[in-house]
Short mmCIF file of C-alpha atoms in Angstrom, two decimals:
data_model
loop_
_atom_site.label_atom_id
_atom_site.label_comp_id
_atom_site.label_asym_id
_atom_site.label_seq_id
_atom_site.Cartn_x
_atom_site.Cartn_y
_atom_site.Cartn_z
CA UNK A 85 55.23 -16.88 -134.67
CA UNK A 86 54.80 -20.11 -132.71
CA UNK A 87 51.67 -20.57 -130.62
CA UNK A 88 51.96 -20.14 -126.86
CA UNK A 89 53.55 -23.18 -125.24
CA UNK A 90 55.21 -24.46 -128.41
CA UNK A 91 58.62 -22.89 -127.80
CA UNK A 92 60.29 -24.78 -124.95
CA UNK A 93 61.40 -22.81 -121.90
CA UNK A 94 65.20 -22.55 -121.86
CA UNK A 95 66.74 -22.53 -118.39
CA UNK A 96 70.28 -21.19 -118.19
CA UNK A 97 72.21 -21.67 -114.96
CA UNK A 98 74.34 -18.74 -113.77
CA UNK A 99 76.15 -20.46 -110.88
CA UNK A 100 78.64 -17.85 -109.69
CA UNK A 101 78.89 -14.53 -111.55
CA UNK A 102 81.80 -12.13 -111.25
CA UNK A 103 81.63 -10.75 -107.74
CA UNK A 104 80.52 -13.13 -104.98
CA UNK A 105 83.24 -15.13 -103.22
CA UNK A 106 83.34 -17.96 -100.70
CA UNK A 107 83.29 -15.29 -98.00
CA UNK A 108 79.94 -14.03 -99.29
CA UNK A 109 78.48 -17.45 -99.99
CA UNK A 110 80.43 -20.53 -98.83
CA UNK A 111 78.65 -22.89 -101.24
CA UNK A 112 79.21 -20.81 -104.39
CA UNK A 113 81.15 -22.78 -107.05
CA UNK A 114 84.32 -20.99 -108.14
CA UNK A 115 86.87 -23.46 -109.49
CA UNK A 116 86.48 -25.38 -112.74
CA UNK A 117 85.93 -28.62 -110.82
CA UNK A 118 83.30 -27.03 -108.58
CA UNK A 119 81.45 -25.51 -111.51
CA UNK A 120 81.54 -28.85 -113.36
CA UNK A 121 79.91 -30.60 -110.41
CA UNK A 122 77.33 -27.83 -110.17
CA UNK A 123 76.64 -28.11 -113.90
CA UNK A 124 75.70 -31.78 -113.53
CA UNK A 125 73.27 -30.94 -110.72
CA UNK A 126 71.81 -28.04 -112.71
CA UNK A 127 71.39 -30.22 -115.79
CA UNK A 128 69.49 -32.81 -113.75
CA UNK A 129 67.29 -30.04 -112.33
CA UNK A 130 66.33 -28.78 -115.79
CA UNK A 131 69.03 -26.42 -117.05
CA UNK A 132 70.04 -26.85 -120.69
CA UNK A 133 72.61 -24.04 -120.69
CA UNK A 134 75.44 -22.90 -118.42
CA UNK A 135 76.49 -19.25 -118.18
CA UNK A 136 80.14 -19.42 -117.12
CA UNK A 137 82.47 -17.01 -115.33
CA UNK A 138 86.08 -17.72 -114.42
CA UNK A 139 88.10 -16.28 -111.54
CA UNK A 140 91.79 -15.82 -110.79
CA UNK A 141 93.59 -17.40 -107.84
CA UNK A 142 92.15 -14.72 -105.54
CA UNK A 143 88.56 -15.41 -106.69
CA UNK A 144 88.53 -12.17 -108.67
CA UNK A 145 86.83 -11.84 -112.05
CA UNK A 146 88.91 -12.84 -115.05
CA UNK A 147 88.62 -12.99 -118.83
CA UNK A 148 91.66 -15.22 -119.18
CA UNK A 149 91.14 -17.48 -122.21
CA UNK A 150 93.26 -20.24 -120.72
CA UNK A 151 91.13 -20.38 -117.58
CA UNK A 152 88.03 -20.46 -119.75
CA UNK A 153 89.42 -23.38 -121.76
CA UNK A 154 90.07 -25.31 -118.57
CA UNK A 155 86.55 -24.68 -117.27
CA UNK A 156 84.87 -25.45 -120.59
CA UNK A 157 86.75 -28.75 -120.80
CA UNK A 158 85.84 -29.73 -117.21
CA UNK A 159 82.19 -28.83 -117.63
CA UNK A 160 81.82 -30.46 -121.05
CA UNK A 161 83.39 -33.68 -119.78
CA UNK A 162 80.95 -33.64 -116.86
CA UNK A 163 77.68 -32.86 -118.66
CA UNK A 164 78.25 -34.43 -122.07
CA UNK A 165 77.06 -32.94 -125.36
CA UNK A 166 73.46 -32.05 -124.41
CA UNK A 167 74.12 -28.67 -122.78
CA UNK A 168 75.00 -25.30 -124.27
CA UNK A 169 78.03 -23.68 -122.62
CA UNK A 170 78.16 -19.89 -122.73
CA UNK A 171 81.02 -17.67 -121.56
CA UNK A 172 80.77 -13.97 -120.75
CA UNK A 173 82.71 -10.85 -121.70
CA UNK A 174 81.50 -8.94 -118.62
CA UNK A 175 83.77 -6.00 -117.87
CA UNK A 176 83.19 -5.57 -114.10
CA UNK A 177 84.99 -2.26 -114.39
CA UNK A 178 88.22 -4.05 -115.28
CA UNK A 179 88.15 -4.89 -118.99
CA UNK A 180 87.55 -2.54 -121.90
CA UNK A 181 85.88 -3.51 -125.17
CA UNK A 182 89.21 -4.37 -126.82
CA UNK A 183 90.04 -6.88 -124.06
CA UNK A 184 86.57 -8.40 -124.27
CA UNK A 185 86.78 -8.88 -128.02
CA UNK A 186 90.33 -10.24 -127.76
CA UNK A 187 89.19 -12.94 -125.33
CA UNK A 188 86.44 -14.11 -127.67
CA UNK A 189 88.79 -14.17 -130.65
CA UNK A 190 91.35 -16.20 -128.69
CA UNK A 191 88.83 -18.62 -127.18
CA UNK A 192 86.28 -19.03 -130.01
CA UNK A 193 83.59 -20.36 -127.63
CA UNK A 194 80.32 -21.95 -128.69
CA UNK A 195 78.35 -19.08 -127.16
CA UNK A 196 79.02 -15.75 -125.44
CA UNK A 197 77.01 -13.08 -123.63
CA UNK A 198 77.96 -9.48 -124.41
CA UNK A 199 76.65 -6.28 -122.83
CA UNK A 200 75.73 -3.73 -125.46
CA UNK A 201 76.76 -0.84 -123.19
CA UNK A 202 80.22 -2.39 -122.74
CA UNK A 203 81.02 -3.53 -126.27
CA UNK A 204 79.57 -0.48 -128.03
CA UNK A 205 79.67 2.55 -125.70
CA UNK A 206 79.11 6.02 -127.23
CA UNK A 207 82.82 6.43 -127.99
CA UNK A 208 83.21 2.97 -129.58
CA UNK A 209 84.99 2.35 -132.86
CA UNK A 210 81.94 0.94 -134.64
CA UNK A 211 83.98 -0.44 -137.53
CA UNK A 212 85.85 -2.53 -134.98
CA UNK A 213 82.58 -3.68 -133.40
CA UNK A 214 81.23 -4.63 -136.85
CA UNK A 215 84.38 -6.61 -137.66
CA UNK A 216 84.11 -8.42 -134.32
CA UNK A 217 80.49 -9.36 -134.96
CA UNK A 218 81.37 -10.57 -138.44
CA UNK A 219 84.11 -12.70 -136.87
CA UNK A 220 81.53 -14.29 -134.54
CA UNK A 221 79.21 -14.95 -137.45
CA UNK A 222 81.95 -16.61 -139.50
CA UNK A 223 83.18 -18.63 -136.50
CA UNK A 224 79.67 -19.84 -135.64
CA UNK A 225 79.70 -18.28 -132.17
CA UNK A 226 76.24 -17.73 -130.69
CA UNK A 227 75.99 -14.19 -129.24
CA UNK A 228 73.48 -13.09 -126.63
CA UNK A 229 73.31 -9.33 -126.17
CA UNK A 230 72.69 -8.03 -122.65
CA UNK A 231 70.28 -5.12 -122.19
CA UNK A 232 70.04 -3.49 -118.77
CA UNK A 233 67.73 -0.56 -119.50
CA UNK A 234 65.65 1.15 -122.25
CA UNK A 235 68.67 3.12 -123.42
CA UNK A 236 70.47 -0.18 -124.05
CA UNK A 237 67.54 -1.36 -126.16
CA UNK A 238 67.67 1.88 -128.15
CA UNK A 239 71.40 1.43 -128.72
CA UNK A 240 70.88 -2.22 -129.74
CA UNK A 241 68.21 -1.18 -132.25
CA UNK A 242 70.50 1.50 -133.66
CA UNK A 243 73.38 -0.95 -134.07
CA UNK A 244 71.23 -3.47 -135.95
CA UNK A 245 69.74 -0.80 -138.20
CA UNK A 246 73.22 0.54 -139.02
CA UNK A 247 74.53 -2.95 -139.83
CA UNK A 248 77.05 -2.89 -136.98
CA UNK A 249 75.36 -6.04 -135.72
CA UNK A 250 75.23 -7.75 -139.12
CA UNK A 251 71.98 -9.65 -139.04
CA UNK A 252 68.21 -9.48 -138.75
CA UNK A 253 67.45 -10.71 -135.22
CA UNK A 254 69.47 -11.72 -132.17
CA UNK A 255 68.86 -13.40 -128.81
CA UNK A 256 69.01 -10.96 -125.91
CA UNK A 257 69.05 -10.97 -122.12
CA UNK A 258 66.94 -8.47 -120.18
CA UNK A 259 68.42 -7.74 -116.75
CA UNK A 260 66.09 -6.79 -113.89
CA UNK A 261 67.20 -5.19 -110.66
CA UNK A 262 70.90 -4.69 -111.37
CA UNK A 263 70.77 -0.96 -110.73
CA UNK A 264 67.87 -0.77 -108.27
CA UNK A 265 68.27 -0.02 -104.56
CA UNK A 266 69.57 -3.16 -102.88
CA UNK A 267 69.56 -4.96 -106.25
CA UNK A 268 65.99 -6.13 -105.66
CA UNK A 269 63.99 -6.88 -108.79
CA UNK A 270 60.25 -6.78 -109.35
CA UNK A 271 58.33 -8.65 -112.08
CA UNK A 272 56.76 -5.42 -113.34
CA UNK A 273 60.22 -4.25 -114.43
CA UNK A 274 60.03 -6.72 -117.29
CA UNK A 275 57.06 -5.05 -118.97
CA UNK A 276 58.89 -2.08 -120.59
CA UNK A 277 61.25 -4.52 -122.30
CA UNK A 278 58.51 -6.58 -123.96
CA UNK A 279 58.07 -5.61 -127.60
CA UNK A 280 60.72 -2.90 -127.32
CA UNK A 281 62.74 -4.17 -130.28
CA UNK A 282 61.82 -5.78 -133.60
CA UNK A 283 65.31 -7.23 -133.78
CA UNK A 284 64.99 -9.77 -130.97
CA UNK A 285 64.80 -13.42 -132.03
CA UNK A 286 64.35 -14.86 -128.50
CA UNK A 287 64.61 -13.15 -125.13
CA UNK A 288 65.73 -14.34 -121.76
CA UNK A 289 65.75 -12.54 -118.45
CA UNK A 290 67.69 -12.65 -115.23
CA UNK A 291 66.60 -10.97 -112.01
CA UNK A 292 68.51 -9.90 -108.92
CA UNK A 293 67.23 -10.53 -105.42
CA UNK A 294 64.73 -12.68 -103.58
CA UNK A 295 61.98 -12.25 -106.20
CA UNK A 296 64.11 -13.88 -108.89
CA UNK A 297 61.70 -16.79 -109.30
CA UNK A 298 58.64 -14.51 -109.55
CA UNK A 299 60.38 -12.55 -112.30
CA UNK A 300 61.50 -15.69 -114.11
CA UNK A 301 58.00 -17.18 -114.10
CA UNK A 302 56.53 -13.88 -115.30
CA UNK A 303 58.94 -14.17 -118.22
CA UNK A 304 57.98 -17.79 -118.78
CA UNK A 305 54.32 -16.79 -118.95
CA UNK A 306 55.15 -14.11 -121.51
CA UNK A 307 57.05 -16.50 -123.76
CA UNK A 308 60.63 -15.79 -122.69
CA UNK A 309 63.39 -17.82 -121.12
CA UNK A 310 65.24 -17.63 -117.80
CA UNK A 311 68.78 -17.37 -116.46
CA UNK A 312 68.83 -18.46 -112.86
CA UNK A 313 71.40 -18.86 -110.13
CA UNK A 314 73.74 -17.60 -107.45
CA UNK A 315 75.06 -14.85 -109.74
CA UNK A 316 71.77 -13.05 -109.08
CA UNK A 317 70.15 -14.67 -106.05
CA UNK A 318 70.71 -17.45 -103.49
CA UNK A 319 67.29 -17.61 -101.80
CA UNK A 320 64.46 -20.00 -102.53
CA UNK A 321 60.88 -18.75 -102.75
CA UNK A 322 60.28 -19.50 -99.07
CA UNK A 323 63.22 -17.28 -98.12
CA UNK A 324 65.51 -20.13 -97.14
CA UNK A 325 69.08 -20.42 -98.38
CA UNK A 326 69.48 -22.59 -101.48
CA UNK A 327 71.98 -25.38 -100.97
CA UNK A 328 72.96 -25.15 -104.62
CA UNK A 329 71.95 -23.57 -107.91
CA UNK A 330 69.94 -26.67 -108.72
CA UNK A 331 67.45 -25.77 -105.96
CA UNK A 332 66.63 -22.52 -107.73
CA UNK A 333 66.42 -24.18 -111.14
CA UNK A 334 64.11 -26.95 -109.90
CA UNK A 335 61.53 -24.52 -108.52
CA UNK A 336 61.56 -22.48 -111.75
CA UNK A 337 61.21 -25.64 -113.80
CA UNK A 338 58.17 -26.72 -111.79
CA UNK A 339 56.58 -23.29 -112.14
CA UNK A 340 57.20 -23.11 -115.88
CA UNK A 341 55.55 -26.48 -116.38
CA UNK A 342 52.46 -25.25 -114.51
CA UNK A 343 52.37 -22.37 -116.99
CA UNK A 344 52.26 -24.76 -119.93
CA UNK A 345 55.90 -24.49 -120.97
CA UNK A 346 57.92 -27.55 -121.91
CA UNK A 347 61.54 -27.52 -120.72
CA UNK A 348 64.24 -27.13 -123.38
CA UNK A 349 66.94 -29.70 -123.98
CA UNK A 350 70.54 -28.86 -124.83
CA UNK A 351 69.85 -29.39 -128.53
CA UNK A 352 66.89 -27.05 -128.33
CA UNK A 353 69.02 -24.52 -126.43
CA UNK A 354 71.33 -24.31 -129.43
CA UNK A 355 68.36 -23.68 -131.72
CA UNK A 356 66.83 -21.06 -129.42
CA UNK A 357 70.12 -19.16 -129.13
CA UNK A 358 70.75 -19.04 -132.89
CA UNK A 359 70.75 -15.49 -134.29
CA UNK A 360 69.33 -14.69 -137.70
CA UNK A 361 72.57 -13.45 -139.23
#
């Protein structure tokens, strides 16, 4: 294990998510061009990774591989090679596990976030899930498994132990506040996740609500990484409205430095997000 402060703090920008629209937040980036511009600002503010969602023409959540290709091309052209670009398979009550896996197979992205409860629910065909994970391993796709609650951690542990997730350790995302009243997170919610699985290579957290930054910096102090942005929160620590995702990233970057964490580069982001297959 590396000594405290040696592993750089990876900041991932989550600029839009699946649900908020221009009606909810006029300055949220939705189109590929808007997200590309936001990515440049986030990169300058300290983000080494972009967590990308695409929408249809009505701003509704989509897993369309063609739309993802367009966005990935726009963002890559804007930020250059030194940033990890991650897509999501988030279901949002629309897509089942088969549709999620089909998108990844069609797109073959560099990196993808996958909710354990969505890709491997209790009724899942685990042989199919194993084959999908083996496909990602062979294709060199970097998976990040999303864990919302202790039962998700238990399921994740079970899947690794059974060889459904064919590897030793994987990067994960702990989600705080998604299912709390008013989607308001609290830093103490992170504590039950810490040390809850021996199969985690690196962990990141995201946090809903106005205490996003407090949660992120708690994670930074405990050796984790942070996913930050309008997907989860649009308020700065003083309660004012952030003009862009870069505002939120900049304040987290400053706080992480005060806690002795160096800020990860895009190259380091790729290393941090590597599973031990």
